[in-house]
Amino acid sequence: MRNLYILLFSCLPILACSQGKDNLKDKFSDYFLIGATINQEDYQIIDKDKKVLKIVSENFNSLTPENSMKWMHSHPEYSKFTFSNAQKITDFAKDNNMYLLGHTLVWHNQVPEYISEIADKGKFNLHLKNHIYQLVTRFKGKVNMWDVVNEALNDDGTLRETVFLKMIGDDYIEKAFQFANDSDPNVELAYNDYNLYKPKKRAGAIRIINSLKEKGIRIDAVGVQAHWDLHFPSIQQIEKTIIELAATGVDVMITELDITVIPNPYELAGIAREEFKKFEGDKKWDPYQAGIPDNIQKKLTKRYKEIFELFVKHHDKISRVTFWGTTDKYTWRNDNPIKNRADYPLLFDRKYNKKPAFFELLNIDFSKIK
Ligand code: G3I
């Protein structure tokens, strides 16, 4: 299946393959799909920022809606579905022959409040089933793969306490995959999470995959989110992650790649996320408002090169590499977990220019990768 997709989405039209490799999708066309996200925020990229759309159509052959299909946007009220933004992204993907991700069906984050007010467990189960059915059938034949369940694990590999776990029980992941399969037996189905380089969390993901398979419930891929920084995780940790996840027999996808270059307050033990607000405007936590220094740009370029050389080395296991965003201007990193910072995690800068890391990726010499 994966080779067929890579062939279909990367090598059509054939003409593109025979031309010079001056864009990402052609450069990596023999190895994996290359993806980006499009957002739907108040600046409404899909309607207003045509420059971003040009970058996306020129460089990427896979697309993920960054927010539009999430529960709070697609199903904001008990009996109300809103698909207009998701539909625009879907149309764009179709017009540009892109492999489209459905992100995401079951996630504890970005859910509307009414969900936690459903007191009856049977009713909750039916509501989840209906949510999955409505989204999957609405985009049948358009979405190629759904992130069925997102971020179900704690870092120690146990199941995160979410409204889904509370209302449905330990088997909510199985149910979600079964509902998705029943709604469309042809769409690919994935489990997606972050920090899978951590051995205990990775073991948890492997348990989920194996348990689904043992029960005869279809899972096609595992998504490694890849919100990384200049040093962590190490290349060795990433390699181990890819090898161990691939050993389960499902495709590995790098689903949300970005490399932050600014300090991460998550490392501050004992400080709750809500307290990060006090760091807003503090230069210590936002050192590069005036621009990224040369030495950091060089580190970012080197980091991207090493990461992509590793992905190419393991391309037999990886079917897609998606960047979480397109330009540094719109990256979620600028506002999370501290608002209004200047981060530089992607391959296109705030003025839509290609960064040195972009050219470094185009210059990778595949013949030297063993
Ligand atoms: O919807 C409101 C909008 O009405 C308002 O105008 C705007 C003003 O800032 O805020 C909007 O909400 C934002 C929401 O995205 C839009 O859906 C929130 O402030 C913002 O915090 C939220 O951030 C998203 C985040 O998920 C939420 O956790 C990011 O854009 C998105 O990139 C991020 O993506 C997640 C993946 O889905 C899963 N993995 C982690 C990844 C990064 O957190």
Tab-separated table of C-alpha atoms and ligand atoms in Angstrom:
chain	number	residue	atom	x	y	z
A	1	MET	CA	0.000	0.000	0.000
A	2	ARG	CA	2.695	2.498	1.018
A	3	ASN	CA	4.698	2.139	-2.179
A	4	LEU	CA	1.569	2.585	-4.243
A	5	TYR	CA	0.735	5.816	-2.425
A	6	ILE	CA	4.258	7.158	-2.774
A	7	LEU	CA	4.126	6.379	-6.497
A	8	LEU	CA	0.667	7.869	-6.973
A	9	PHE	CA	1.119	11.081	-5.015
A	10	SER	CA	4.779	11.763	-5.671
A	11	CYS	CA	5.272	10.830	-9.273
A	12	LEU	CA	2.176	12.317	-10.871
A	13	PRO	CA	2.484	13.997	-13.165
A	14	ILE	CA	5.416	11.960	-14.460
A	15	LEU	CA	6.800	15.180	-15.909
A	16	ALA	CA	7.489	16.564	-12.434
A	17	CYS	CA	9.720	13.607	-11.641
A	18	SER	CA	11.862	14.108	-14.671
A	19	GLN	CA	12.479	17.781	-13.951
A	20	GLY	CA	15.103	19.296	-11.635
A	21	LYS	CA	14.640	18.679	-7.920
A	22	ASP	CA	14.133	22.235	-6.730
A	23	ASN	CA	11.309	21.439	-4.346
A	24	LEU	CA	10.856	19.079	-1.432
A	25	LYS	CA	8.265	16.696	-2.866
A	26	ASP	CA	10.330	15.935	-5.957
A	27	LYS	CA	13.566	15.693	-3.999
A	28	PHE	CA	12.194	12.937	-1.738
A	29	SER	CA	9.810	11.356	-4.245
A	30	ASP	CA	11.629	7.996	-4.226
A	31	TYR	CA	11.533	7.794	-0.440
A	32	PHE	CA	8.401	9.158	1.233
A	33	LEU	CA	5.605	11.692	0.950
A	34	ILE	CA	6.379	15.187	2.205
A	35	GLY	CA	3.609	16.983	4.053
A	36	ALA	CA	2.653	20.337	5.567
A	37	THR	CA	-0.319	21.713	7.476
A	38	ILE	CA	-2.775	24.474	6.716
A	39	ASN	CA	-4.458	26.321	9.543
A	40	GLN	CA	-7.832	28.031	9.752
A	41	GLU	CA	-7.265	30.703	12.352
A	42	ASP	CA	-8.584	34.249	12.317
A	43	TYR	CA	-6.051	35.092	9.620
A	44	GLN	CA	-7.715	32.317	7.592
A	45	ILE	CA	-4.777	31.089	5.614
A	46	ILE	CA	-6.984	29.125	3.276
A	47	ASP	CA	-8.842	32.271	2.178
A	48	LYS	CA	-6.340	35.035	2.557
A	49	ASP	CA	-2.765	33.954	2.436
A	50	LYS	CA	-2.210	32.787	-1.101
A	51	LYS	CA	1.582	32.870	-0.624
A	52	VAL	CA	1.340	30.016	1.862
A	53	LEU	CA	-0.834	28.013	-0.513
A	54	LYS	CA	1.762	28.497	-3.260
A	55	ILE	CA	4.524	27.191	-0.996
A	56	VAL	CA	2.364	24.206	-0.078
A	57	SER	CA	1.402	23.260	-3.628
A	58	GLU	CA	4.968	23.653	-4.909
A	59	ASN	CA	6.707	21.692	-2.182
A	60	PHE	CA	4.371	19.190	-0.578
A	61	ASN	CA	2.346	16.199	-1.717
A	62	SER	CA	0.577	15.563	1.577
A	63	LEU	CA	-1.590	17.876	3.659
A	64	THR	CA	-2.953	17.893	7.212
A	65	PRO	CA	-5.574	20.387	8.431
A	66	GLU	CA	-3.897	21.806	11.530
A	67	ASN	CA	-7.151	22.442	13.393
A	68	SER	CA	-10.224	22.344	11.149
A	69	MET	CA	-11.189	18.697	11.585
A	70	LYS	CA	-10.694	18.630	15.345
A	71	TRP	CA	-13.800	18.016	17.442
A	72	MET	CA	-14.281	21.614	18.653
A	73	HIS	CA	-14.253	22.883	15.075
A	74	SER	CA	-15.997	20.071	13.206
A	75	HIS	CA	-18.578	19.137	15.862
A	76	PRO	CA	-18.954	22.199	18.117
A	77	GLU	CA	-22.389	21.350	19.477
A	78	TYR	CA	-24.099	18.069	20.313
A	79	SER	CA	-26.046	17.914	17.060
A	80	LYS	CA	-24.123	20.405	14.948
A	81	PHE	CA	-21.306	19.671	12.517
A	82	THR	CA	-19.354	22.430	10.742
A	83	PHE	CA	-17.229	21.357	7.851
A	84	SER	CA	-16.680	24.515	5.816
A	85	ASN	CA	-13.002	25.093	6.694
A	86	ALA	CA	-12.188	21.397	6.534
A	87	GLN	CA	-13.926	21.244	3.162
A	88	LYS	CA	-11.801	24.108	1.801
A	89	ILE	CA	-8.642	22.288	2.823
A	90	THR	CA	-9.988	19.057	1.338
A	91	ASP	CA	-10.715	20.811	-1.968
A	92	PHE	CA	-7.239	22.312	-2.001
A	93	ALA	CA	-5.702	18.882	-1.419
A	94	LYS	CA	-7.766	17.379	-4.222
A	95	ASP	CA	-6.916	20.184	-6.663
A	96	ASN	CA	-3.245	19.607	-5.942
A	97	ASN	CA	-3.330	15.802	-5.930
A	98	MET	CA	-2.224	15.599	-2.310
A	99	TYR	CA	-2.436	12.752	0.199
A	100	LEU	CA	-4.844	14.104	2.817
A	101	LEU	CA	-4.784	13.414	6.541
A	102	GLY	CA	-7.822	13.505	8.751
A	103	HIS	CA	-6.606	15.013	12.019
A	104	THR	CA	-7.996	13.876	14.404
A	105	LEU	CA	-11.035	11.839	15.524
A	106	VAL	CA	-10.374	11.203	19.221
A	107	TRP	CA	-8.240	13.614	21.253
A	108	HIS	CA	-8.696	14.923	24.776
A	109	ASN	CA	-7.663	18.415	23.644
A	110	GLN	CA	-9.778	20.867	21.637
A	111	VAL	CA	-13.044	19.164	22.496
A	112	PRO	CA	-16.136	21.271	23.190
A	113	GLU	CA	-17.382	21.514	26.753
A	114	TYR	CA	-20.635	19.681	26.106
A	115	ILE	CA	-18.692	16.415	25.840
A	116	SER	CA	-17.932	16.363	29.556
A	117	GLU	CA	-21.578	17.037	30.314
A	118	ILE	CA	-22.780	13.758	28.770
A	119	ALA	CA	-23.392	11.769	31.944
A	120	ASP	CA	-24.731	8.506	30.542
A	121	LYS	CA	-22.030	6.060	29.419
A	122	GLY	CA	-24.190	4.397	26.767
A	123	LYS	CA	-25.098	7.768	25.314
A	124	PHE	CA	-21.434	8.825	25.326
A	125	ASN	CA	-20.447	5.661	23.470
A	126	LEU	CA	-23.096	6.297	20.812
A	127	HIS	CA	-22.050	9.918	20.555
A	128	LEU	CA	-18.428	8.925	19.923
A	129	LYS	CA	-19.566	6.386	17.335
A	130	ASN	CA	-21.667	9.014	15.593
A	131	HIS	CA	-18.849	11.591	15.685
A	132	ILE	CA	-16.489	9.155	14.001
A	133	TYR	CA	-19.125	8.003	11.510
A	134	GLN	CA	-20.045	11.571	10.508
A	135	LEU	CA	-16.472	12.716	9.949
A	136	VAL	CA	-15.212	9.587	8.240
A	137	THR	CA	-18.173	9.265	5.869
A	138	ARG	CA	-18.214	13.041	5.173
A	139	PHE	CA	-14.655	12.823	3.856
A	140	LYS	CA	-14.825	9.307	2.387
A	141	GLY	CA	-12.680	9.041	-0.725
A	142	LYS	CA	-11.016	12.377	0.105
A	143	VAL	CA	-9.143	11.727	3.337
A	144	ASN	CA	-6.493	9.039	2.806
A	145	MET	CA	-5.650	8.418	6.446
A	146	TRP	CA	-7.255	9.280	9.772
A	147	ASP	CA	-5.373	9.925	12.991
A	148	VAL	CA	-8.008	7.891	14.802
A	149	VAL	CA	-6.672	8.378	18.310
A	150	ASN	CA	-4.243	11.133	19.261
A	151	GLU	CA	-2.030	11.322	22.354
A	152	ALA	CA	-3.716	8.641	24.477
A	153	LEU	CA	-0.559	7.903	26.463
A	154	ASN	CA	1.256	9.389	29.430
A	155	ASP	CA	5.046	9.493	29.242
A	156	ASP	CA	5.225	6.374	31.467
A	157	GLY	CA	3.222	4.371	28.921
A	158	THR	CA	-0.021	4.250	30.900
A	159	LEU	CA	-3.278	5.494	29.419
A	160	ARG	CA	-3.897	9.192	29.934
A	161	GLU	CA	-6.971	10.001	32.004
A	162	THR	CA	-9.334	11.518	29.500
A	163	VAL	CA	-13.059	11.861	29.187
A	164	PHE	CA	-12.953	8.943	26.728
A	165	LEU	CA	-11.184	6.648	29.183
A	166	LYS	CA	-13.548	7.712	31.959
A	167	MET	CA	-16.772	7.291	29.984
A	168	ILE	CA	-15.957	4.278	27.813
A	169	GLY	CA	-13.170	2.448	29.618
A	170	ASP	CA	-9.824	0.893	28.736
A	171	ASP	CA	-11.153	-0.362	25.411
A	172	TYR	CA	-12.028	3.092	24.023
A	173	ILE	CA	-9.097	2.983	21.591
A	174	GLU	CA	-10.274	-0.358	20.179
A	175	LYS	CA	-13.781	0.993	19.837
A	176	ALA	CA	-12.579	4.121	18.053
A	177	PHE	CA	-10.569	2.116	15.521
A	178	GLN	CA	-13.463	-0.300	15.009
A	179	PHE	CA	-15.931	2.561	14.465
A	180	ALA	CA	-13.543	4.195	11.994
A	181	ASN	CA	-13.049	0.943	10.092
A	182	ASP	CA	-16.795	0.301	10.007
A	183	SER	CA	-17.356	3.810	8.638
A	184	ASP	CA	-14.826	3.368	5.840
A	185	PRO	CA	-12.989	0.050	5.417
A	186	ASN	CA	-10.755	1.623	2.763
A	187	VAL	CA	-9.325	4.632	4.587
A	188	GLU	CA	-6.020	4.104	6.398
A	189	LEU	CA	-6.069	4.273	10.196
A	190	ALA	CA	-3.327	5.556	12.502
A	191	TYR	CA	-2.414	6.069	16.144
A	192	ASN	CA	-0.527	9.363	16.665
A	193	ASP	CA	1.532	10.558	19.660
A	194	TYR	CA	4.527	12.624	20.824
A	195	ASN	CA	7.601	11.721	22.903
A	196	LEU	CA	7.695	8.227	21.440
A	197	TYR	CA	11.484	8.372	21.742
A	198	LYS	CA	10.924	7.796	25.458
A	199	PRO	CA	11.157	3.998	25.968
A	200	LYS	CA	8.184	3.646	28.344
A	201	LYS	CA	5.886	5.720	26.192
A	202	ARG	CA	7.018	3.889	23.060
A	203	ALA	CA	6.316	0.563	24.826
A	204	GLY	CA	2.809	1.874	25.495
A	205	ALA	CA	2.288	2.666	21.817
A	206	ILE	CA	3.593	-0.739	20.817
A	207	ARG	CA	1.159	-2.312	23.298
A	208	ILE	CA	-1.723	-0.406	21.699
A	209	ILE	CA	-0.725	-1.484	18.176
A	210	ASN	CA	-0.188	-5.127	19.132
A	211	SER	CA	-3.376	-5.309	21.131
A	212	LEU	CA	-5.427	-3.962	18.200
A	213	LYS	CA	-3.797	-6.461	15.872
A	214	GLU	CA	-4.343	-9.393	18.246
A	215	LYS	CA	-8.024	-8.521	18.414
A	216	GLY	CA	-8.246	-8.341	14.630
A	217	ILE	CA	-8.895	-4.583	14.620
A	218	ARG	CA	-7.221	-2.784	11.755
A	219	ILE	CA	-4.417	-0.266	12.347
A	220	ASP	CA	-2.226	0.742	9.404
A	221	ALA	CA	0.223	3.267	10.783
A	222	VAL	CA	1.747	4.925	13.802
A	223	GLY	CA	2.460	8.650	13.792
A	224	VAL	CA	5.603	9.982	15.465
A	225	GLN	CA	4.801	13.654	16.069
A	226	ALA	CA	8.392	14.990	16.122
A	227	HIS	CA	8.059	18.294	17.969
A	228	TRP	CA	11.792	18.258	18.636
A	229	ASP	CA	14.548	20.758	19.410
A	230	LEU	CA	18.126	21.359	18.323
A	231	HIS	CA	19.523	18.588	20.547
A	232	PHE	CA	16.756	16.252	21.694
A	233	PRO	CA	15.938	13.587	20.924
A	234	SER	CA	19.291	12.339	19.679
A	235	ILE	CA	19.633	10.749	16.237
A	236	GLN	CA	20.184	7.417	18.014
A	237	GLN	CA	16.955	7.799	19.991
A	238	ILE	CA	15.014	8.687	16.834
A	239	GLU	CA	16.502	5.727	14.981
A	240	LYS	CA	15.579	3.317	17.779
A	241	THR	CA	12.056	4.738	17.778
A	242	ILE	CA	11.615	4.163	14.038
A	243	ILE	CA	13.052	0.638	14.155
A	244	GLU	CA	11.031	-0.521	17.158
A	245	LEU	CA	7.743	0.938	15.948
A	246	ALA	CA	8.229	-0.468	12.445
A	247	ALA	CA	8.846	-3.933	13.947
A	248	THR	CA	5.130	-4.042	14.845
A	249	GLY	CA	4.426	-4.266	11.114
A	250	VAL	CA	2.622	-0.933	10.667
A	251	ASP	CA	3.937	2.019	8.647
A	252	VAL	CA	5.804	4.689	10.571
A	253	MET	CA	4.881	8.273	9.752
A	254	ILE	CA	6.657	11.378	10.948
A	255	THR	CA	3.529	13.448	11.417
A	256	GLU	CA	4.304	16.783	13.099
A	257	LEU	CA	7.916	17.720	12.483
A	258	ASP	CA	9.250	21.042	13.735
A	259	ILE	CA	12.483	21.971	15.489
A	260	THR	CA	12.129	24.681	18.104
A	261	VAL	CA	15.186	26.902	18.655
A	262	ILE	CA	13.986	28.868	21.699
A	263	PRO	CA	13.976	27.866	25.383
A	264	ASN	CA	11.362	25.399	26.515
A	265	PRO	CA	9.690	26.197	29.841
A	266	TYR	CA	8.353	22.639	30.082
A	267	GLU	CA	11.763	21.815	31.488
A	268	LEU	CA	11.027	23.925	34.553
A	269	ALA	CA	10.035	21.348	37.122
A	270	GLY	CA	7.248	22.370	39.445
A	271	ILE	CA	5.827	25.121	37.263
A	272	ALA	CA	2.317	24.569	35.943
A	273	ARG	CA	1.489	25.419	32.340
A	274	GLU	CA	-0.886	28.197	33.461
A	275	GLU	CA	2.032	29.931	35.156
A	276	PHE	CA	3.910	30.330	31.865
A	277	LYS	CA	1.897	33.505	31.319
A	278	LYS	CA	4.296	35.367	33.588
A	279	PHE	CA	7.103	34.726	31.071
A	280	GLU	CA	5.331	36.644	28.290
A	281	GLY	CA	7.579	39.447	27.018
A	282	ASP	CA	10.583	38.139	28.982
A	283	LYS	CA	13.652	38.143	26.710
A	284	LYS	CA	15.111	35.146	28.520
A	285	TRP	CA	12.310	33.027	27.114
A	286	ASP	CA	12.056	34.883	23.811
A	287	PRO	CA	15.631	35.687	22.803
A	288	TYR	CA	15.290	36.012	19.018
A	289	GLN	CA	12.485	38.541	18.431
A	290	ALA	CA	14.868	40.541	16.214
A	291	GLY	CA	15.793	37.520	14.097
A	292	ILE	CA	17.502	34.175	14.293
A	293	PRO	CA	21.288	34.482	14.911
A	294	ASP	CA	23.611	32.902	12.338
A	295	ASN	CA	24.979	30.274	14.695
A	296	ILE	CA	21.457	29.082	15.557
A	297	GLN	CA	20.465	29.050	11.877
A	298	LYS	CA	23.508	26.862	11.205
A	299	LYS	CA	22.584	24.487	14.026
A	300	LEU	CA	19.026	24.237	12.700
A	301	THR	CA	20.309	23.517	9.187
A	302	LYS	CA	22.641	20.781	10.436
A	303	ARG	CA	19.922	19.263	12.621
A	304	TYR	CA	17.461	19.053	9.710
A	305	LYS	CA	20.119	17.487	7.484
A	306	GLU	CA	20.956	14.799	10.049
A	307	ILE	CA	17.297	14.041	10.692
A	308	PHE	CA	16.452	13.713	7.006
A	309	GLU	CA	19.502	11.572	6.311
A	310	LEU	CA	18.191	9.242	9.003
A	311	PHE	CA	14.697	9.233	7.482
A	312	VAL	CA	16.125	8.384	4.058
A	313	LYS	CA	18.205	5.601	5.605
A	314	HIS	CA	14.981	4.114	6.992
A	315	HIS	CA	12.698	4.995	4.106
A	316	ASP	CA	11.606	1.354	3.827
A	317	LYS	CA	9.768	1.898	7.142
A	318	ILE	CA	8.630	5.513	6.715
A	319	SER	CA	5.909	6.435	4.263
A	320	ARG	CA	5.396	10.125	5.068
A	321	VAL	CA	7.220	13.035	6.693
A	322	THR	CA	4.941	15.978	7.539
A	323	PHE	CA	6.072	19.367	8.833
A	324	TRP	CA	3.746	20.881	11.442
A	325	GLY	CA	3.130	24.163	9.661
A	326	THR	CA	4.589	25.819	6.606
A	327	THR	CA	6.276	29.123	7.521
A	328	ASP	CA	7.711	30.379	10.804
A	329	LYS	CA	5.169	33.178	10.632
A	330	TYR	CA	2.283	30.884	11.510
A	331	THR	CA	3.891	28.146	13.588
A	332	TRP	CA	1.963	27.103	16.722
A	333	ARG	CA	5.318	27.341	18.495
A	334	ASN	CA	5.112	31.162	18.512
A	335	ASP	CA	2.179	30.987	20.920
A	336	ASN	CA	2.701	27.764	22.816
A	337	PRO	CA	3.318	27.515	25.675
A	338	ILE	CA	4.128	31.261	25.938
A	339	LYS	CA	2.291	33.722	23.711
A	340	ASN	CA	3.809	36.049	21.084
A	341	ARG	CA	7.301	34.611	20.936
A	342	ALA	CA	9.469	34.339	17.818
A	343	ASP	CA	10.395	30.755	17.026
A	344	TYR	CA	12.006	29.461	13.835
A	345	PRO	CA	11.162	25.745	13.601
A	346	LEU	CA	10.277	25.325	9.908
A	347	LEU	CA	11.887	25.554	6.464
A	348	PHE	CA	10.279	28.842	5.349
A	349	ASP	CA	10.829	32.116	7.216
A	350	ARG	CA	8.382	34.867	8.203
A	351	LYS	CA	8.743	36.483	4.805
A	352	TYR	CA	8.010	33.179	3.065
A	353	ASN	CA	11.653	32.769	1.967
A	354	LYS	CA	13.340	29.378	1.872
A	355	LYS	CA	15.732	29.004	4.789
A	356	PRO	CA	19.243	27.496	4.605
A	357	ALA	CA	17.814	24.225	5.984
A	358	PHE	CA	15.530	23.993	2.939
A	359	PHE	CA	18.508	24.161	0.559
A	360	GLU	CA	20.500	21.760	2.717
A	361	LEU	CA	17.720	19.181	2.346
A	362	LEU	CA	17.698	19.676	-1.430
A	363	ASN	CA	21.462	19.101	-1.422
A	364	ILE	CA	21.385	15.798	0.437
A	365	ASP	CA	23.447	13.266	-1.501
A	366	PHE	CA	21.429	10.043	-1.328
A	367	SER	CA	24.372	7.972	-2.593
A	368	LYS	CA	26.239	8.696	0.660
A	369	ILE	CA	23.466	7.416	2.958
A	370	LYS	CA	23.990	3.870	4.176
B	1	G3I	O1	-10.528	29.050	17.879
B	1	G3I	C1	-9.911	30.220	18.419
B	1	G3I	C2	-10.230	31.414	17.548
B	1	G3I	O2	-11.607	31.652	17.598
B	1	G3I	C3	-9.442	32.627	18.037
B	1	G3I	O3	-9.597	33.675	17.117
B	1	G3I	C4	-7.969	32.310	18.138
B	1	G3I	C5	-7.188	33.459	18.743
B	1	G3I	O4	-5.883	33.070	19.104
B	1	G3I	O5	-7.786	31.170	18.955
B	1	G3I	C6	-8.418	30.007	18.440
B	1	G3I	O6	-8.066	28.857	19.179
B	1	G3I	C7	-6.769	28.363	18.939
B	1	G3I	C8	-6.872	26.980	18.322
B	1	G3I	O7	-5.580	26.471	18.103
B	1	G3I	C9	-7.608	26.981	16.987
B	1	G3I	O8	-8.141	25.753	16.769
B	1	G3I	C10	-6.013	28.287	20.233
B	1	G3I	O9	-5.804	29.599	20.748
B	1	G3I	C11	-4.672	27.607	20.002
B	1	G3I	O10	-4.038	27.376	21.253
B	1	G3I	C12	-4.856	26.282	19.290
B	1	G3I	O11	-3.559	25.740	19.070
B	1	G3I	C13	-3.470	24.520	18.358
B	1	G3I	C14	-3.064	23.406	19.316
B	1	G3I	O12	-2.879	22.215	18.579
B	1	G3I	C15	-4.102	23.154	20.394
B	1	G3I	O13	-3.617	22.218	21.284
B	1	G3I	C16	-2.388	24.705	17.308
B	1	G3I	O14	-2.824	25.640	16.329
B	1	G3I	C17	-2.069	23.368	16.636
B	1	G3I	O15	-0.928	23.502	15.845
B	1	G3I	C18	-1.793	22.317	17.695
B	1	G3I	O16	-1.572	21.090	17.051
B	1	G3I	C19	-1.279	19.973	17.886
B	1	G3I	C20	-1.733	18.722	17.158
B	1	G3I	O17	-3.080	18.860	16.798
B	1	G3I	C21	-1.518	17.474	17.997
B	1	G3I	N1	-0.141	17.366	18.435
B	1	G3I	C22	0.417	18.555	19.072
B	1	G3I	C23	0.227	19.784	18.184
B	1	G3I	C24	0.911	20.991	18.774
B	1	G3I	O18	0.307	21.364	19.977
